[in-house]
Amino acid sequence: MKKFRKVLDGLSSSSPGGVASPSCGSAAGTPTAHAPTPLDIHVQETLVSENFHLCKTVRHGFPYQPTCLAFDPVQKILAIGSRTGGIRILGRPGVDCYSQHESGAAVLQLQFLINEGALVTACADDTLHLWNLRQRRPAILHSLKFNRERITFCHLPFQSKWLYVGTERGNTHIVNIESFVLSGYVIMWNKAIELATKTHPGPVVHLSDSPKDEGKLLIGFESGTVVQWDLRAKKVDFRIYYDEAIHSVSWHHEGKQFMCSHSDGSLTVWNLRNTSRPIQVTYPHGKILKDGRKESCKPILKVEYKTSRNSSEPFIIFSGGLSYDKAGGRRPTLTIMHGKAITVLEMDHPIVEFLVLCDTPYSNEVQDPYAVVVLLEKDFIVVDLTQSNFPIFENPYPMDIHESPVTCTAYFAQCPPDIIPILYSIGAKQKKTGYSHKEWPVSGGTWTLGSQTYPEIIVTGHADGTVKFWDASAITLQMLYKLKTSKVFEKPKAGEGRTTEVLDEDPYAVQMVSWCPHSRLFCVVGISAHVILYRFSKHDANTQIASLEVRLQFDSDDAVSPSENENNPCFSDPSSHSPLQPGSPGSATPDSVPGLRVKSRALRMPPGYQAELVVQLVCPPQQITSLDINSAYGLLAFGNCNGVAVVDYLQKTILMCVSTLDLYGAADPYQRLTRSPRRNRQSTSGLTELSDNQVSIDMERTKSPTSVPYPSSLHNDPRSMPEPLASLRASHCSPVFYLLDNVKGPGRKLSLPTDLKPDLDHVNGHCTSPTSQPCSMGKPRIPGVPEGPRLTRRGPGRPPFRKAQSAACMEISLPVSSHTEVGGCASRRAMLQQLHGVSMYSHDEHHTTTPYNWSERAESRENSFSRSRSSSVSSIDRDTKEAVTTLQFGESYGRKGEPLPSACLWVGTSLGVVLLLPISIPAEDEDRMEEPVTIGPSSTVLMLKGSVLRFAFLDCGGALIQSPYEVWRDPNGPEDPDRTRRRKLVNFSPWPSHEAGVDGHMAVVCSEKQAKVMLMPSQTVLFAHNVTESSFILRADVVSVCSSVCLACFCANGHVMTLSLPSLRPLMDINYLPLTDMRIARTFVFTNGGQALYLSSPTEIQRITYSQEMADNLQDMLGELFTPIETPEAQNKGFLKGFFGGNAQPFDREELFGEAAAGKASRSLAQHIPGPMGLENMKAAAGGVVGDLARARIALDQRGERLGELEERTALMMNSAEIFSTHAHQVMLKHKDKKWYQL
């Protein structure tokens, strides 16, 4: 009967899809068995699967690993190809499009069909692609795959439908752009050179038609041979042989001479009248030595030969050519020669390619260049040629995201509307000067602000300690404000103790950020285990930065065995210890010195974010893994692999500093033995014995230091105190808990409860969480991995935080399995170590980040598995550390069954344990700065599988409860003497819901494996769902979508999932992208409005949407690449100039290259791959009604103009006819009566 009753208890009737009831299980959430569930909570859920759709929106930043460049002079749009097969098309600000070749082959060359809305790409897999740009998202129309020859160069003449393709064998093929098939007309290399030549001329490096005659094709070979081929006669006009290899060729616009750049750093000019020798040979950067020899120079990779209307002297622009003797320490250069003036522009990065922008698309007209576009390996600049000092244009695109490597990201949607203008006004003062005053020359396309826009801000942290705020509204990106966190510290000097160990790293690298847009409070965590608190002010200030030192390292060498102090294991005589004074001589040990020194003098801080407090970990510091700050409480909490600390930043005091193990006290779910305090240091217990069952507790142990009877002047702002008092206040700590970790010796082996072993550490026969121990399943170990029980400790010469530790600071072995999903490793940690060697995740309120080293040496060091060790799945090893992985302040119920909510701190650990700390905060402003803040005993409220990643709170109606905050006020603003400044707090307290008839609120907890929703204060689990079995969650956020809330998750196997709240019903599960790079895991973040972003490459941010509503409106938000523009007419050069051969001769390519004249090409040479639509349908496929109306208007205007011209010509002809008739009549009357001999 009991078994039957259990079966009945497990069954539940399905509730309607839109109603979440804890008494009925859905496909996702199943009420926890044998636990009371409130039957009166019914939340009407509005989200369904149809509300979700995953797609990419826009990509920001500099194209990663660029390879080539192209420009349409009529449409004024620019295209950049990359080594990964990407194409970036840029126009006016807002017109930014990214497309990707499916093959992923590098893009070798780009060719615009000028003013036709099409682009040809030549890829490294010897494939040509034709892209349609007459739609907001470009698509491939045709592809042509070469099978037997490799493509080296392409050339498309203006207003031609025939593309010249040069190959590695030296042959030249011709492709019809409309049908994208090869012509039978081929220029073979052996016909282009003389028969007597015994060597191969090499690959084709240049193709161009003569400006004077389109029927003449100039072919340049790598060996130095240049041939002009007569397309009509199918023969060679002339051949040029030069000793040095050719890199590029450029015509003079008259077509009478051309210039070549060579590998020896020389420029040669050839005249068509005499091709036996060059008319000019110059070495622009080479000098003649004393012995008569010329300096050896680097090759000139490209040269442009352009004429100007305003000057008789041409512009000669080239890259390279510097002398080897002088170029050893010199940067890459771009040289501009105009007459006798030679200007050398030094670049910060190697030059990939450059283009000269001209007013006319016709090659036989005066070019009149006005700008030079220079594509560097890591930058993109445009030089103004119209000014003598050649200034650069201010780049409107966010091309400097990677100015320093991005280490973390945060994404905030639906921000307060006033925050962006304020940040922009402050950041405008930081902009550089000296830019060109002319408008940005790449001004093509059209873009309008979408109808559904709201303020969005992206925050990026960088390796050099800078933090950048970006305006991301309306799928654009513009820099708002830049903050340099390194200015808080003194510059490290060589030989200064432990700082020398980290000089070769990035000591200021930003590890994570936390930002409250409402209170404008900003917090930065650095890789050197420091936390910096910033306040925003519109006024500058002169102030001194307060600093605190926190000890969260518990060494094992001071451990005592469990037998010692058996009667009172967690207490020692407090009189035998003294507080750790950072400034005292006794604390100035090498281990207790922080890695960076905070500036002790008063600093002038400009308007913007101003540093107020720096908290540093000491002895030796371990990287911080979690962070949260609350402006309403005035508290800051952070944790690492050792424990957690809480700081009162208003009073500049440390409230709590305790190890993770001692948070449990006697209520440890893993039954671990408590530790003895450090000897010869201050050590009190307080929290170590606090549990739900203990009532008689000395609360004074957790009070603020202000509870100690010090003079009242010490409670004032340290900035207004004398220096001795300020240092005393900053160094004073409340009774903190310097607890031990890494305890050696017997009795520290911690056993898991039997019922938790298979669920916590063992899924599908192998380990799936880095915070769990590997499974001893008898599978082979990776060769070379030591299996000793203990890790080799860090040597004295290695930085303590050079290599990031895991969230639980565990080093585990890596068993190999053939059935794993990612990377072939049974352990999730093994897969993470394979992906760039990163072995740590940390999660905070706004950000998921993985600290890492940005040097190649560090990456190669982390890729090794030498730090792993073997362990057993049935126990937690004695060296195991339980890290604090997430923290969250909020209004909740600190005790089970409490009647009223209060301030609380939720703590999540790497072992899946959720702890709750109640906080007592004085209510009045006057008392807040004077009275102590007390933290109550912790209680364990929940356990999950895997590390805890995220907390969120819902009211009983299912709405998201925001954290309370303080309304921003300028700390340096003018004060009113008649009014006292009071803090204005906005509180979202979860008071009882009268509509639902239920007190309390719901707490959403998500770990790497599970998600649970529980009711507070009863702490009853309402819904639980195993999010993933074969993988693990990297990022989880509770976000608002379509006026409701859901849980969004990103897994290591590339799946993006959304779950309804509170029922945890699966709404979307899409395999988006495989986790091939830990950069994605470190920077992936969700935000409200159905948006997310991640760092797709070291230089680019990819934004995506998982909302169907935004995906539907995406077309309206994107810019138009193609705008109907009338092609400019060629200049009329006059009768005499045209008579003497100034104009280009007409040339019908169809007669020569068409199938009727040239026949069909060999089918084995190239394979045509048709696209979804042909070129004839391009105009019909142009997207948007605006484009159609614009084209109709232009066509109507053109028709009216032509009708007007026709009318004028008709009137002129009639007038001429009348005049002729009048003259003829007068001549007839004059000679009417005369004889023939009188005429």
Coordinates of N, CA and C in Angstrom, one line a residue, residues 1097-1186:
S1097 N 35.5 37.2 -31.6 CA 36.9 37.2 -31.9 C 37.6 38.2 -31.0
P1098 N 38.9 38.2 -30.9 CA 39.6 39.1 -30.0 C 39.2 40.6 -30.3
T1099 N 38.7 40.9 -31.5 CA 38.4 42.3 -31.8 C 37.0 42.6 -32.1
E1100 N 36.0 41.6 -32.0 CA 34.7 41.8 -32.4 C 33.7 41.4 -31.4
I1101 N 32.6 42.1 -31.2 CA 31.5 41.8 -30.4 C 30.3 41.4 -31.3
Q1102 N 29.8 40.2 -31.0 CA 28.6 39.7 -31.8 C 27.4 39.8 -30.9
R1103 N 26.4 40.5 -31.4 CA 25.1 40.6 -30.7 C 24.1 39.7 -31.3
I1104 N 23.3 39.1 -30.5 CA 22.2 38.1 -31.0 C 20.9 38.5 -30.3
T1105 N 19.9 38.0 -30.8 CA 18.6 38.1 -30.2 C 17.9 36.7 -30.1
Y1106 N 17.2 36.5 -29.0 CA 16.4 35.2 -28.9 C 14.9 35.6 -28.8
S1107 N 14.5 36.7 -29.2 CA 13.2 37.2 -29.2 C 12.6 37.2 -30.6
Q1108 N 11.4 36.6 -30.8 CA 10.8 36.6 -32.1 C 10.4 38.0 -32.5
E1109 N 10.0 38.8 -31.5 CA 9.5 40.1 -31.8 C 10.7 41.0 -32.4
M1110 N 11.8 40.9 -31.8 CA 13.0 41.6 -32.3 C 13.5 41.1 -33.6
A1111 N 13.4 39.8 -33.8 CA 13.8 39.2 -35.1 C 12.9 39.7 -36.2
D1112 N 11.6 39.8 -35.9 CA 10.7 40.3 -36.9 C 11.0 41.8 -37.3
N1113 N 11.4 42.6 -36.3 CA 11.7 44.0 -36.6 C 13.1 44.3 -37.0
L1114 N 13.9 43.2 -37.1 CA 15.4 43.4 -37.4 C 15.6 44.0 -38.7
Q1115 N 14.8 43.7 -39.7 CA 15.0 44.2 -41.1 C 14.8 45.8 -41.1
D1116 N 13.9 46.2 -40.3 CA 13.7 47.7 -40.2 C 14.8 48.4 -39.5
M1117 N 15.5 47.7 -38.6 CA 16.6 48.3 -37.8 C 17.9 48.3 -38.6
L1118 N 18.1 47.4 -39.5 CA 19.3 47.4 -40.3 C 19.4 48.5 -41.3
G1119 N 20.6 48.8 -41.8 CA 20.7 49.9 -42.8 C 20.7 49.3 -44.2
E1120 N 20.3 50.2 -45.1 CA 20.3 49.8 -46.6 C 21.7 50.0 -47.1
L1121 N 22.3 49.0 -47.7 CA 23.6 49.1 -48.3 C 23.6 49.8 -49.7
F1122 N 22.5 49.6 -50.4 CA 22.5 50.1 -51.8 C 21.4 51.2 -51.9
T1123 N 21.9 52.3 -52.4 CA 21.0 53.5 -52.7 C 21.0 53.8 -54.1
P1124 N 19.8 53.9 -54.8 CA 19.8 54.3 -56.2 C 20.4 55.6 -56.5
I1125 N 21.5 55.6 -57.2 CA 22.2 56.8 -57.6 C 22.5 56.8 -59.1
E1126 N 22.4 57.9 -59.7 CA 22.7 58.0 -61.1 C 24.2 57.9 -61.4
T1127 N 24.6 57.0 -62.2 CA 26.0 56.9 -62.5 C 26.6 58.2 -63.2
P1128 N 27.6 58.8 -62.7 CA 28.1 60.0 -63.3 C 28.6 59.8 -64.7
E1129 N 28.3 60.8 -65.5 CA 28.7 60.7 -66.9 C 30.2 61.0 -67.1
A1130 N 30.8 60.4 -68.1 CA 32.2 60.7 -68.4 C 32.4 62.1 -68.9
Q1131 N 33.5 62.6 -68.6 CA 33.8 64.0 -69.0 C 34.0 64.1 -70.5
N1132 N 33.5 65.2 -71.1 CA 33.7 65.4 -72.5 C 35.0 66.1 -72.7
K1133 N 36.0 65.5 -73.4 CA 37.4 66.0 -73.5 C 37.5 66.9 -74.6
G1134 N 36.5 67.1 -75.4 CA 36.6 68.1 -76.5 C 37.0 67.4 -77.8
F1135 N 36.8 68.1 -78.9 CA 36.9 67.6 -80.3 C 38.4 67.3 -80.6
L1136 N 39.3 68.2 -80.3 CA 40.7 68.1 -80.7 C 41.3 67.0 -80.0
K1137 N 41.1 66.9 -78.6 CA 41.7 65.9 -77.8 C 41.2 64.5 -78.2
G1138 N 39.9 64.4 -78.5 CA 39.4 63.1 -78.9 C 39.9 62.7 -80.3
F1139 N 40.1 63.7 -81.1 CA 40.5 63.4 -82.5 C 42.0 62.9 -82.5
F1140 N 42.8 63.4 -81.5 CA 44.2 63.0 -81.5 C 44.4 61.8 -80.5
G1141 N 43.3 61.1 -80.2 CA 43.4 59.8 -79.4 C 43.3 60.0 -77.9
G1142 N 42.7 61.1 -77.5 CA 42.6 61.3 -76.0 C 41.5 60.4 -75.4
N1143 N 40.4 60.1 -76.1 CA 39.3 59.3 -75.6 C 39.6 57.8 -75.8
A1144 N 39.1 57.0 -74.9 CA 39.2 55.6 -75.1 C 38.4 55.1 -76.2
Q1145 N 39.0 54.1 -76.9 CA 38.3 53.5 -78.1 C 37.2 52.6 -77.6
P1146 N 36.1 52.6 -78.3 CA 35.0 51.7 -78.0 C 35.4 50.3 -78.2
F1147 N 34.9 49.4 -77.3 CA 35.3 48.0 -77.3 C 34.1 47.1 -76.9
D1148 N 33.7 46.2 -77.7 CA 32.6 45.4 -77.5 C 33.2 44.0 -77.0
R1149 N 33.1 43.8 -75.7 CA 33.7 42.6 -75.1 C 32.8 41.4 -75.4
E1150 N 31.5 41.6 -75.6 CA 30.6 40.5 -75.9 C 31.0 39.8 -77.2
E1151 N 31.4 40.5 -78.2 CA 31.8 39.9 -79.5 C 33.0 39.0 -79.3
L1152 N 33.9 39.4 -78.4 CA 35.1 38.6 -78.2 C 35.0 37.4 -77.2
F1153 N 34.3 37.7 -76.1 CA 34.2 36.7 -75.0 C 33.0 35.9 -75.0
G1154 N 32.0 36.3 -75.8 CA 30.7 35.5 -75.8 C 30.9 34.1 -76.3
E1155 N 29.9 33.3 -76.1 CA 30.0 31.9 -76.5 C 30.0 31.7 -78.0
A1156 N 29.4 32.7 -78.7 CA 29.4 32.6 -80.2 C 30.8 32.8 -80.8
A1157 N 31.6 33.6 -80.2 CA 32.9 33.9 -80.7 C 34.0 33.1 -80.1
A1158 N 34.0 32.9 -78.7 CA 35.0 32.2 -78.0 C 34.7 30.8 -77.7
G1159 N 33.5 30.4 -77.8 CA 33.1 29.0 -77.5 C 33.0 28.8 -76.0
K1160 N 32.8 27.5 -75.6 CA 32.7 27.2 -74.2 C 34.0 26.8 -73.5
A1161 N 34.1 27.1 -72.2 CA 35.3 26.7 -71.5 C 35.2 25.2 -71.1
S1162 N 36.3 24.7 -70.8 CA 36.4 23.3 -70.3 C 35.6 23.1 -69.0
R1163 N 34.7 22.1 -69.0 CA 33.9 21.9 -67.8 C 34.8 21.5 -66.6
S1164 N 35.9 20.9 -66.8 CA 36.7 20.4 -65.7 C 37.5 21.5 -65.1
L1165 N 37.6 22.7 -65.8 CA 38.4 23.8 -65.3 C 37.7 24.5 -64.1
A1166 N 36.4 24.7 -64.2 CA 35.7 25.3 -63.1 C 34.2 24.8 -63.0
Q1167 N 33.7 24.8 -61.8 CA 32.3 24.3 -61.6 C 31.5 25.5 -61.1
H1168 N 30.3 25.7 -61.8 CA 29.4 26.7 -61.5 C 28.4 26.2 -60.4
I1169 N 28.3 27.0 -59.3 CA 27.3 26.7 -58.3 C 26.3 27.8 -58.2
P1170 N 25.1 27.5 -58.7 CA 24.1 28.6 -58.7 C 23.6 29.0 -57.3
G1171 N 23.3 30.2 -57.2 CA 22.8 30.7 -56.0 C 21.2 30.7 -56.0
P1172 N 20.6 31.3 -54.9 CA 19.2 31.3 -54.8 C 18.5 32.1 -55.9
M1173 N 19.2 33.1 -56.5 CA 18.6 33.9 -57.5 C 19.6 34.5 -58.4
G1174 N 19.3 34.8 -59.6 CA 20.3 35.3 -60.6 C 20.4 36.8 -60.5
L1175 N 21.4 37.3 -61.3 CA 21.6 38.7 -61.3 C 20.4 39.5 -61.9
E1176 N 19.7 38.8 -62.8 CA 18.5 39.5 -63.4 C 17.4 39.8 -62.4
N1177 N 17.4 39.1 -61.3 CA 16.4 39.4 -60.3 C 16.9 40.2 -59.1
M1178 N 18.1 40.8 -59.3 CA 18.6 41.6 -58.2 C 17.8 42.8 -57.9
K1179 N 17.4 43.5 -58.9 CA 16.6 44.7 -58.7 C 15.3 44.4 -58.1
A1180 N 14.7 43.3 -58.5 CA 13.4 43.0 -57.9 C 13.5 42.5 -56.5
A1181 N 14.7 42.1 -56.1 CA 15.0 41.6 -54.7 C 15.4 42.7 -53.8
A1182 N 15.5 43.9 -54.3 CA 15.9 45.0 -53.4 C 14.9 45.1 -52.3
G1183 N 15.4 45.2 -51.0 CA 14.5 45.1 -49.9 C 14.0 46.5 -49.5
G1184 N 12.7 46.5 -49.1 CA 12.2 47.7 -48.5 C 11.4 48.6 -49.5
V1185 N 10.3 49.1 -49.0 CA 9.4 50.0 -49.8 C 10.1 51.3 -50.0
V1186 N 11.0 51.7 -49.1 CA 11.6 53.0 -49.3 C 12.5 53.0 -50.5

